[in-house]
Amino acid sequence: MVEQYKLPALPYDFAELEPVISAEIMNLHYTKHHQGYVNNLNKALEQYAEAEAKQELQQMVALLSAIKFNGGGNINHSIFWTNLISEKKGGGLLENGKLSDAINQEFGSLDAFIADMSAKATAIQGSGWGWLGYNKARKRIEIATCDNQDPLSTKGLVPLLGIDVWEHAYYLQYKNVRADYVKGIWKIINWKNVEQRFLDAAK
């Protein structure tokens, strides 16, 4: 029996990120979309285990795309939820520290970094994610984008901060103006979470 993945608990209620992200979007995003990735990942992994037991290599290879897509969806969203926090609880505030120093070193300032990452995330064609990641080999932070639900690990980076730019993340509220959603999300970034991820990655 393959171990089942489960939807991780949200660290806040659906309405807590308003007005940047509405309760309606959070409800649908978490209970329908993220839950769907978890369900489909578990199904694909069970089918993979069955194929592996029967040594059906062609079927195993055929299932890899479903595992990558749904597994990536679960990985990405599990990070995304922790990257966010309400403004009332400190969202959008990056205190001086090692992450702040790294951002200033790589991008010149926090504002310059936000402008750069916002532009790259907004420009993604179709669905995908904008990321701040840590390159262990180069010992530096980098901005990267990923298509669909590809996890950042496919680019050799440790994920620190992700912005979901799939339409389901914003369309009910922002319609087709992705740039407004990306601009607003910086108000609810949980920089303490991002910094802890950075410190852990840089060990």
PDB file of C-alpha atoms in Angstrom:
ATOM      1  CA  MET A   1       0.000   0.000   0.000  1.00  0.00           C
ATOM      2  CA  VAL A   2       1.432   3.344  -1.083  1.00  0.00           C
ATOM      3  CA  GLU A   3       1.483   5.995   1.646  1.00  0.00           C
ATOM      4  CA  GLN A   4      -1.136   8.629   0.945  1.00  0.00           C
ATOM      5  CA  TYR A   5      -0.299  12.316   0.773  1.00  0.00           C
ATOM      6  CA  LYS A   6      -2.690  14.634   2.600  1.00  0.00           C
ATOM      7  CA  LEU A   7      -3.703  18.256   2.218  1.00  0.00           C
ATOM      8  CA  PRO A   8      -1.575  20.260   4.688  1.00  0.00           C
ATOM      9  CA  ALA A   9      -3.412  22.397   7.221  1.00  0.00           C
ATOM     10  CA  LEU A  10      -3.689  26.083   6.370  1.00  0.00           C
ATOM     11  CA  PRO A  11      -1.960  28.365   8.905  1.00  0.00           C
ATOM     12  CA  TYR A  12      -4.901  30.846   8.740  1.00  0.00           C
ATOM     13  CA  ASP A  13      -8.568  30.938   7.821  1.00  0.00           C
ATOM     14  CA  PHE A  14      -9.850  31.629   4.332  1.00  0.00           C
ATOM     15  CA  ALA A  15     -10.697  35.292   4.986  1.00  0.00           C
ATOM     16  CA  GLU A  16      -7.473  36.259   6.716  1.00  0.00           C
ATOM     17  CA  LEU A  17      -5.622  37.354   3.578  1.00  0.00           C
ATOM     18  CA  GLU A  18      -8.320  39.779   2.467  1.00  0.00           C
ATOM     19  CA  PRO A  19      -8.442  42.209   0.763  1.00  0.00           C
ATOM     20  CA  VAL A  20      -5.432  40.975  -1.248  1.00  0.00           C
ATOM     21  CA  ILE A  21      -6.829  37.458  -1.709  1.00  0.00           C
ATOM     22  CA  SER A  22     -10.550  36.938  -1.149  1.00  0.00           C
ATOM     23  CA  ALA A  23     -12.001  34.214   1.053  1.00  0.00           C
ATOM     24  CA  GLU A  24     -13.808  32.812  -1.994  1.00  0.00           C
ATOM     25  CA  ILE A  25     -10.555  32.387  -3.914  1.00  0.00           C
ATOM     26  CA  MET A  26      -8.792  30.868  -0.909  1.00  0.00           C
ATOM     27  CA  ASN A  27     -11.617  28.391  -0.376  1.00  0.00           C
ATOM     28  CA  LEU A  28     -11.635  27.248  -4.000  1.00  0.00           C
ATOM     29  CA  HIS A  29      -7.853  27.309  -4.351  1.00  0.00           C
ATOM     30  CA  TYR A  30      -7.264  25.221  -1.247  1.00  0.00           C
ATOM     31  CA  THR A  31     -10.242  22.847  -1.099  1.00  0.00           C
ATOM     32  CA  LYS A  32     -10.648  22.243  -4.840  1.00  0.00           C
ATOM     33  CA  HIS A  33      -7.376  22.890  -6.660  1.00  0.00           C
ATOM     34  CA  HIS A  34      -4.801  21.862  -4.070  1.00  0.00           C
ATOM     35  CA  GLN A  35      -6.977  18.967  -2.915  1.00  0.00           C
ATOM     36  CA  GLY A  36      -7.263  17.891  -6.538  1.00  0.00           C
ATOM     37  CA  TYR A  37      -3.488  17.732  -6.917  1.00  0.00           C
ATOM     38  CA  VAL A  38      -3.228  15.636  -3.751  1.00  0.00           C
ATOM     39  CA  ASN A  39      -5.962  13.248  -4.884  1.00  0.00           C
ATOM     40  CA  ASN A  40      -4.516  12.818  -8.358  1.00  0.00           C
ATOM     41  CA  LEU A  41      -0.982  12.394  -6.996  1.00  0.00           C
ATOM     42  CA  ASN A  42      -2.113   9.576  -4.716  1.00  0.00           C
ATOM     43  CA  LYS A  43      -3.948   7.911  -7.602  1.00  0.00           C
ATOM     44  CA  ALA A  44      -0.925   8.162  -9.914  1.00  0.00           C
ATOM     45  CA  LEU A  45       1.431   6.812  -7.245  1.00  0.00           C
ATOM     46  CA  GLU A  46      -0.831   3.821  -6.612  1.00  0.00           C
ATOM     47  CA  GLN A  47      -0.965   3.079 -10.329  1.00  0.00           C
ATOM     48  CA  TYR A  48       2.811   3.455 -10.533  1.00  0.00           C
ATOM     49  CA  ALA A  49       3.328   1.000  -7.676  1.00  0.00           C
ATOM     50  CA  GLU A  50       1.047  -1.520  -9.399  1.00  0.00           C
ATOM     51  CA  ALA A  51       2.900  -1.115 -12.688  1.00  0.00           C
ATOM     52  CA  GLU A  52       6.251  -1.429 -10.943  1.00  0.00           C
ATOM     53  CA  ALA A  53       5.159  -4.625  -9.201  1.00  0.00           C
ATOM     54  CA  LYS A  54       4.237  -6.061 -12.608  1.00  0.00           C
ATOM     55  CA  GLN A  55       7.424  -4.664 -14.198  1.00  0.00           C
ATOM     56  CA  GLU A  56       5.332  -2.746 -16.753  1.00  0.00           C
ATOM     57  CA  LEU A  57       7.988  -0.219 -17.664  1.00  0.00           C
ATOM     58  CA  GLN A  58       5.970   1.507 -20.385  1.00  0.00           C
ATOM     59  CA  GLN A  59       3.124   2.175 -17.954  1.00  0.00           C
ATOM     60  CA  MET A  60       5.572   3.395 -15.322  1.00  0.00           C
ATOM     61  CA  VAL A  61       7.074   5.900 -17.751  1.00  0.00           C
ATOM     62  CA  ALA A  62       3.601   6.993 -18.882  1.00  0.00           C
ATOM     63  CA  LEU A  63       2.660   7.843 -15.290  1.00  0.00           C
ATOM     64  CA  LEU A  64       5.686  10.040 -14.637  1.00  0.00           C
ATOM     65  CA  SER A  65       4.084  13.149 -16.138  1.00  0.00           C
ATOM     66  CA  ALA A  66       1.041  12.834 -13.856  1.00  0.00           C
ATOM     67  CA  ILE A  67       3.315  12.346 -10.840  1.00  0.00           C
ATOM     68  CA  LYS A  68       5.397  15.386 -11.810  1.00  0.00           C
ATOM     69  CA  PHE A  69       2.369  17.603 -12.437  1.00  0.00           C
ATOM     70  CA  ASN A  70       0.328  16.659  -9.387  1.00  0.00           C
ATOM     71  CA  GLY A  71       3.335  16.161  -7.134  1.00  0.00           C
ATOM     72  CA  GLY A  72       4.612  19.558  -8.171  1.00  0.00           C
ATOM     73  CA  GLY A  73       1.186  21.052  -7.514  1.00  0.00           C
ATOM     74  CA  ASN A  74       1.237  19.682  -3.993  1.00  0.00           C
ATOM     75  CA  ILE A  75       4.819  20.798  -3.332  1.00  0.00           C
ATOM     76  CA  ASN A  76       4.287  24.289  -4.740  1.00  0.00           C
ATOM     77  CA  HIS A  77       1.039  25.009  -2.930  1.00  0.00           C
ATOM     78  CA  SER A  78       2.317  23.608   0.371  1.00  0.00           C
ATOM     79  CA  ILE A  79       5.120  26.198   0.214  1.00  0.00           C
ATOM     80  CA  PHE A  80       2.871  28.974  -1.114  1.00  0.00           C
ATOM     81  CA  TRP A  81       0.436  28.851   1.828  1.00  0.00           C
ATOM     82  CA  THR A  82       3.275  29.274   4.325  1.00  0.00           C
ATOM     83  CA  ASN A  83       4.762  32.139   2.299  1.00  0.00           C
ATOM     84  CA  LEU A  84       1.652  34.220   3.038  1.00  0.00           C
ATOM     85  CA  ILE A  85       0.404  35.971   6.175  1.00  0.00           C
ATOM     86  CA  SER A  86      -2.080  38.754   6.847  1.00  0.00           C
ATOM     87  CA  GLU A  87      -0.912  42.369   6.913  1.00  0.00           C
ATOM     88  CA  LYS A  88      -2.131  42.604  10.522  1.00  0.00           C
ATOM     89  CA  LYS A  89       0.318  39.862  11.500  1.00  0.00           C
ATOM     90  CA  GLY A  90       3.313  41.345   9.746  1.00  0.00           C
ATOM     91  CA  GLY A  91       2.715  40.562   6.098  1.00  0.00           C
ATOM     92  CA  GLY A  92       4.985  42.465   3.736  1.00  0.00           C
ATOM     93  CA  LEU A  93       7.595  43.392   6.345  1.00  0.00           C
ATOM     94  CA  LEU A  94      11.172  42.197   5.790  1.00  0.00           C
ATOM     95  CA  GLU A  95      13.347  42.901   8.803  1.00  0.00           C
ATOM     96  CA  ASN A  96      17.071  43.474   8.585  1.00  0.00           C
ATOM     97  CA  GLY A  97      18.953  40.197   8.596  1.00  0.00           C
ATOM     98  CA  LYS A  98      20.750  37.681   6.410  1.00  0.00           C
ATOM     99  CA  LEU A  99      17.975  37.464   3.809  1.00  0.00           C
ATOM    100  CA  SER A 100      17.743  41.235   3.564  1.00  0.00           C
ATOM    101  CA  ASP A 101      21.517  41.385   3.124  1.00  0.00           C
ATOM    102  CA  ALA A 102      21.413  38.725   0.400  1.00  0.00           C
ATOM    103  CA  ILE A 103      18.646  40.559  -1.470  1.00  0.00           C
ATOM    104  CA  ASN A 104      20.539  43.847  -1.296  1.00  0.00           C
ATOM    105  CA  GLN A 105      23.703  42.135  -2.523  1.00  0.00           C
ATOM    106  CA  GLU A 106      22.023  40.435  -5.488  1.00  0.00           C
ATOM    107  CA  PHE A 107      19.457  43.032  -6.513  1.00  0.00           C
ATOM    108  CA  GLY A 108      20.534  46.322  -4.950  1.00  0.00           C
ATOM    109  CA  SER A 109      17.434  46.755  -2.785  1.00  0.00           C
ATOM    110  CA  LEU A 110      14.203  45.060  -1.766  1.00  0.00           C
ATOM    111  CA  ASP A 111      12.242  47.343  -4.090  1.00  0.00           C
ATOM    112  CA  ALA A 112      14.476  46.401  -7.018  1.00  0.00           C
ATOM    113  CA  PHE A 113      14.037  42.716  -6.226  1.00  0.00           C
ATOM    114  CA  ILE A 114      10.252  43.049  -5.997  1.00  0.00           C
ATOM    115  CA  ALA A 115      10.143  44.901  -9.322  1.00  0.00           C
ATOM    116  CA  ASP A 116      12.297  42.256 -11.011  1.00  0.00           C
ATOM    117  CA  MET A 117      10.407  39.244  -9.640  1.00  0.00           C
ATOM    118  CA  SER A 118       7.034  40.887 -10.287  1.00  0.00           C
ATOM    119  CA  ALA A 119       7.943  41.541 -13.916  1.00  0.00           C
ATOM    120  CA  LYS A 120       9.108  37.971 -14.456  1.00  0.00           C
ATOM    121  CA  ALA A 121       6.072  36.421 -12.720  1.00  0.00           C
ATOM    122  CA  THR A 122       3.631  38.636 -14.599  1.00  0.00           C
ATOM    123  CA  ALA A 123       5.258  37.829 -17.945  1.00  0.00           C
ATOM    124  CA  ILE A 124       4.887  34.045 -17.626  1.00  0.00           C
ATOM    125  CA  GLN A 125       2.977  32.775 -20.650  1.00  0.00           C
ATOM    126  CA  GLY A 126       0.025  30.640 -19.615  1.00  0.00           C
ATOM    127  CA  SER A 127       0.198  29.099 -16.167  1.00  0.00           C
ATOM    128  CA  GLY A 128       3.168  28.841 -13.854  1.00  0.00           C
ATOM    129  CA  TRP A 129       5.063  30.157 -10.862  1.00  0.00           C
ATOM    130  CA  GLY A 130       7.525  32.916 -10.088  1.00  0.00           C
ATOM    131  CA  TRP A 131      10.160  31.902  -7.532  1.00  0.00           C
ATOM    132  CA  LEU A 132      12.949  33.185  -5.381  1.00  0.00           C
ATOM    133  CA  GLY A 133      15.251  30.222  -4.941  1.00  0.00           C
ATOM    134  CA  TYR A 134      18.596  29.392  -3.404  1.00  0.00           C
ATOM    135  CA  ASN A 135      21.384  27.989  -5.543  1.00  0.00           C
ATOM    136  CA  LYS A 136      23.445  25.773  -3.228  1.00  0.00           C
ATOM    137  CA  ALA A 137      26.261  25.367  -5.735  1.00  0.00           C
ATOM    138  CA  ARG A 138      26.682  29.120  -6.229  1.00  0.00           C
ATOM    139  CA  LYS A 139      25.618  30.011  -2.660  1.00  0.00           C
ATOM    140  CA  ARG A 140      23.333  32.782  -3.836  1.00  0.00           C
ATOM    141  CA  ILE A 141      19.662  33.579  -4.305  1.00  0.00           C
ATOM    142  CA  GLU A 142      18.121  33.680  -7.771  1.00  0.00           C
ATOM    143  CA  ILE A 143      14.804  34.502  -9.425  1.00  0.00           C
ATOM    144  CA  ALA A 144      13.377  31.733 -11.602  1.00  0.00           C
ATOM    145  CA  THR A 145      10.095  30.885 -13.287  1.00  0.00           C
ATOM    146  CA  CYS A 146       8.519  27.482 -13.781  1.00  0.00           C
ATOM    147  CA  ASP A 147       5.811  26.411 -16.209  1.00  0.00           C
ATOM    148  CA  ASN A 148       2.597  24.753 -15.060  1.00  0.00           C
ATOM    149  CA  GLN A 149       3.267  22.950 -11.741  1.00  0.00           C
ATOM    150  CA  ASP A 150       6.928  22.130 -12.320  1.00  0.00           C
ATOM    151  CA  PRO A 151       8.630  22.340  -8.912  1.00  0.00           C
ATOM    152  CA  LEU A 152      11.661  24.581  -8.547  1.00  0.00           C
ATOM    153  CA  SER A 153      13.814  21.549  -7.762  1.00  0.00           C
ATOM    154  CA  THR A 154      13.685  20.752 -11.492  1.00  0.00           C
ATOM    155  CA  LYS A 155      15.922  23.815 -11.955  1.00  0.00           C
ATOM    156  CA  GLY A 156      18.333  22.835  -9.229  1.00  0.00           C
ATOM    157  CA  LEU A 157      17.152  25.493  -6.783  1.00  0.00           C
ATOM    158  CA  VAL A 158      15.763  25.335  -3.259  1.00  0.00           C
ATOM    159  CA  PRO A 159      12.384  27.150  -3.146  1.00  0.00           C
ATOM    160  CA  LEU A 160      12.169  30.121  -0.779  1.00  0.00           C
ATOM    161  CA  LEU A 161       9.281  32.243  -2.051  1.00  0.00           C
ATOM    162  CA  GLY A 162       6.702  31.342  -4.686  1.00  0.00           C
ATOM    163  CA  ILE A 163       4.019  33.352  -6.446  1.00  0.00           C
ATOM    164  CA  ASP A 164       1.271  31.290  -8.044  1.00  0.00           C
ATOM    165  CA  VAL A 165       0.227  32.926 -11.317  1.00  0.00           C
ATOM    166  CA  TRP A 166      -2.230  30.288 -12.449  1.00  0.00           C
ATOM    167  CA  GLU A 167      -5.538  32.014 -13.228  1.00  0.00           C
ATOM    168  CA  HIS A 168      -7.294  30.065 -10.471  1.00  0.00           C
ATOM    169  CA  ALA A 169      -5.133  31.966  -7.960  1.00  0.00           C
ATOM    170  CA  TYR A 170      -6.552  35.376  -8.864  1.00  0.00           C
ATOM    171  CA  TYR A 171      -9.114  35.454 -11.700  1.00  0.00           C
ATOM    172  CA  LEU A 172     -12.291  35.667  -9.598  1.00  0.00           C
ATOM    173  CA  GLN A 173     -10.939  38.833  -8.006  1.00  0.00           C
ATOM    174  CA  TYR A 174      -8.530  40.421 -10.464  1.00  0.00           C
ATOM    175  CA  LYS A 175     -10.001  39.146 -13.755  1.00  0.00           C
ATOM    176  CA  ASN A 176      -7.311  39.194 -16.435  1.00  0.00           C
ATOM    177  CA  VAL A 177      -5.100  41.794 -14.716  1.00  0.00           C
ATOM    178  CA  ARG A 178      -2.409  39.502 -13.350  1.00  0.00           C
ATOM    179  CA  ALA A 179      -0.107  42.448 -12.656  1.00  0.00           C
ATOM    180  CA  ASP A 180      -2.490  43.858 -10.033  1.00  0.00           C
ATOM    181  CA  TYR A 181      -2.600  40.522  -8.224  1.00  0.00           C
ATOM    182  CA  VAL A 182       1.196  40.243  -8.255  1.00  0.00           C
ATOM    183  CA  LYS A 183       1.530  43.835  -7.034  1.00  0.00           C
ATOM    184  CA  GLY A 184      -0.896  43.200  -4.175  1.00  0.00           C
ATOM    185  CA  ILE A 185       0.580  39.928  -2.993  1.00  0.00           C
ATOM    186  CA  TRP A 186       3.715  41.626  -1.667  1.00  0.00           C
ATOM    187  CA  LYS A 187       1.542  43.100   1.099  1.00  0.00           C
ATOM    188  CA  ILE A 188       0.960  39.614   2.520  1.00  0.00           C
ATOM    189  CA  ILE A 189       4.346  37.945   2.048  1.00  0.00           C
ATOM    190  CA  ASN A 190       5.473  36.167   5.200  1.00  0.00           C
ATOM    191  CA  TRP A 191       9.099  37.248   5.105  1.00  0.00           C
ATOM    192  CA  LYS A 192       9.894  35.439   8.353  1.00  0.00           C
ATOM    193  CA  ASN A 193       8.946  32.186   6.634  1.00  0.00           C
ATOM    194  CA  VAL A 194      11.001  33.068   3.562  1.00  0.00           C
ATOM    195  CA  GLU A 195      14.008  33.993   5.690  1.00  0.00           C
ATOM    196  CA  GLN A 196      13.835  30.745   7.657  1.00  0.00           C
ATOM    197  CA  ARG A 197      13.761  28.818   4.382  1.00  0.00           C
ATOM    198  CA  PHE A 198      16.800  30.805   3.265  1.00  0.00           C
ATOM    199  CA  LEU A 199      18.711  30.098   6.488  1.00  0.00           C
ATOM    200  CA  ASP A 200      17.897  26.392   6.265  1.00  0.00           C
ATOM    201  CA  ALA A 201      18.943  26.209   2.602  1.00  0.00           C
ATOM    202  CA  ALA A 202      22.203  28.068   3.200  1.00  0.00           C
ATOM    203  CA  LYS A 203      23.410  25.754   5.989  1.00  0.00           C
TER     204      LYS A 203
END
